RNA sequence: GGGCGAUUAGCUCAGUUGGUUAGAGCGUCUGGUUUACACCCAGAAGGUCAUUGGUUCGACUCCAAUAUCGCCCACCA
């Protein structure tokens, strides 16, 4: 016994244990196992630095599943990696360089040198991430680590781009995009955030009508008034043209009608600015109108539209335009309290200005995907895989949200005007275009843009296994069993993975069921602070750093606190005390094991004839717990699984069984329960359980070398002793009854019980019920003061042939109990009557499905049995 | 505007086919230091399960409405 003399200190064990695992090769899938392979692809953390609680949660959950499946004997692949995180990374590095005095790093360094700077930073970050992932105890296969921007994954990206282009799924076109003037890039719809803002809403006289607008600065080029076709106020104007006075002088404007107009809003008439509004652009396309650019890419008014506002930002121009129109007497009124949402880029929070630009898109409606014998669009495939349960989303309610999202899905803009990312594999030479991984030859120039980061991370589940090569690993490990991630990136990422995987793998000849990226999607909630607020970097006081917590409380405690008490899809609050609580549990396990090891003397087998009541009880409980933990883990109820074993180990094994063992012990049972418990706890708290296992090993108490590689426990039918459990629950009833008696009556319960302990012989509670005696003693029900306060002494006084009989009826409030039973019996009698009426009804028995009738019959039988039991009870009470 | 979720002990949360007396951890209070553990042990107090109505023999659980909080989507001239 070496380390076990000390209290458990997580920091002393974790690193060496992790190293032992890693060196043993256990993290790699073991193909000598014959069960079906199991795989989880770790959602790659951004290579921008720190691991946060979201990552920690993800790693804890995935690692629990991976360890569980590995112990069950599945060749298990848990594949780690990092994401190059295009915009996020570029802006971090940009900011660093700017802080170092560089104004525009890209211009000053040039594309290549700037990319080198980013690469350097990323390599650094990757090291940090790897270290932090290890700290969490993650049992992932480092020999297969991937990176979303490595050469092989770049090849995969180029390949799928080319395939999609050739299928007409990828096209180039002028569209309204969300342009972020601050970061000089486009932003996808999903990356938009809306900030509510109170601003002014202006009414201007525009020829014969009054128009309402919140953005006067875009109105320089407006020549079209749109009204609702049914609007009586404007019916006479529809289709007519007017000459009118406007910002820079007289212009001509035309009135058109479209049903998209809301008659209630403003004056029911508006002018359109196609180049700077999604809706206006769609209208312009519908009616074949021009869409001139008013605001340039810097977010400033173009000179050609206005001398007075040229070069002004939109904010400045707004003021100026209002002034001008006011001077001309065209300003009708201003609403001061107009509430509306402003779109901002969720990275960097720059206000987005819609612009018309040439971009690359993925067509989500074109029916070219080869799916289940039909040609389907991306949208249809996305719907099909979830509709047909090929992919299951947990919790299920997110399926609804998913479908709703698909219904509103527009073509996916995949080009980004940044340099850090997979470069678009398109080459231009004059008017010619070629899609190719490498330059087609002299004089060809590559597209300057890069791809949306989600376009490449969408390939994660299969590019990491070697696609586009048809590797053996791809064959074995797709689809992965579960994708575990936060619900906040369901659309960003999860849906994109389905698109990319189904398309690419079908193209490579895989059948539909092997083309999906994963079978289950497990969505965890966000981790919030104690007040329910989002933890954010801008408010460091709300942040809990998982690594700090690991340092203070150990990895096992951190993992437990992230998993227990959380349910999929629901946010969870985390606070330091909670982690501290689980640290206590870790310590409890250590000490419990220490006690057990001290009490073991050599090898011993469980012999049924030698089992005491408490031995039988603890073994049958162990069976129940084994079953419950296994079942809950299979069903992704990690919190429940963890709680089961937590309550059993602490509340029953330690507090009860180990106490009894101080009086009379069965080393074989002690050891067995410890061993099985360690296995059940291992996925949740790998370090402390492995540390104890090492001790058992060095004492030659277990055969298997490492707990991580041991077999998952199974229920042992020989240990089911149901009658004993029943008896235990009866004893608990007695204790409760005593308590009640004591509380409610002024009878001297202690004396009474003391007396009857010797008086009866129904319940033969012998030595192994010492704990009962102890409990009674603690309740003050036993007069043990003569032998001193030492429980041990008290126990030794009672150990022997003590027989206790506590007739229930003596101890209960008989009238209340009778009333309760009466009521219950009445209920059941009514129930029986309803049921039998139903079953004797011919139209029911003939028409209802067989199973339903059988179920009803079963209910009837159960109720009848219960009635019998209750009647018996009430009879006993009467006696 | 559309949708989703939450509402259970002082706090943080569990509680699925509806079924005896609704659970846990923390906190509070009482008693206990006995060589596994005070990061402990034995107890106690604390609940009209948000409100109202409905279905049912029986509702924390199912249905409807309301209230409060949170989130998502869309629109926002």
XYZ file of N, CA and C in Angstrom, chain A residues 603 671 674-675 678-679 692-707:
66
model
N -7.169 -13.576 -1.683
C -8.176 -13.909 -2.680
C -9.345 -14.624 -2.019
N -15.117 -6.784 -1.904
C -14.270 -6.577 -3.073
C -15.102 -6.529 -4.355
N -16.925 -3.295 -4.764
C -15.994 -2.216 -5.083
C -15.565 -2.290 -6.547
N -15.182 -3.476 -6.970
C -14.722 -3.647 -8.351
C -15.777 -3.220 -9.367
N -16.381 0.512 -9.344
C -15.310 1.263 -10.004
C -15.517 1.252 -11.518
N -15.903 0.082 -12.020
C -16.149 -0.002 -13.464
C -17.312 0.895 -13.875
N -7.377 3.933 -8.052
C -7.698 2.887 -7.078
C -7.416 1.515 -7.689
N -7.748 1.386 -8.958
C -7.503 0.108 -9.639
C -6.021 -0.255 -9.584
N -5.202 0.779 -9.755
C -3.759 0.539 -9.681
C -3.365 -0.039 -8.324
N -4.016 0.485 -7.298
C -3.734 -0.030 -5.955
C -4.173 -1.481 -5.832
N -5.369 -1.754 -6.342
C -5.868 -3.128 -6.298
C -4.901 -4.048 -7.041
N -4.405 -3.531 -8.141
C -3.435 -4.273 -8.941
C -2.195 -4.603 -8.121
N -1.663 -3.566 -7.498
C -0.399 -3.785 -6.798
C -0.599 -4.696 -5.591
N -1.842 -4.805 -5.119
C -2.132 -5.740 -4.034
C -2.549 -7.105 -4.584
N -2.478 -7.229 -5.894
C -2.871 -8.478 -6.571
C -4.322 -8.845 -6.291
N -5.168 -7.858 -6.262
C -6.578 -8.113 -5.976
C -7.431 -8.158 -7.236
N -6.856 -7.678 -8.334
C -7.583 -7.760 -9.606
C -6.631 -8.267 -10.678
N -7.193 -8.869 -11.710
C -6.375 -9.414 -12.780
C -6.136 -8.402 -13.891
N -7.237 -7.757 -14.314
C -7.129 -6.856 -15.460
C -6.168 -5.725 -15.132
N -5.330 -5.406 -16.093
C -4.252 -4.482 -15.819
C -4.742 -3.044 -15.653
N -5.585 -2.625 -16.591
C -6.074 -1.253 -16.489
C -7.599 -1.269 -16.476
N -8.133 -0.408 -15.647
C -9.588 -0.325 -15.558
C -10.180 0.105 -16.894
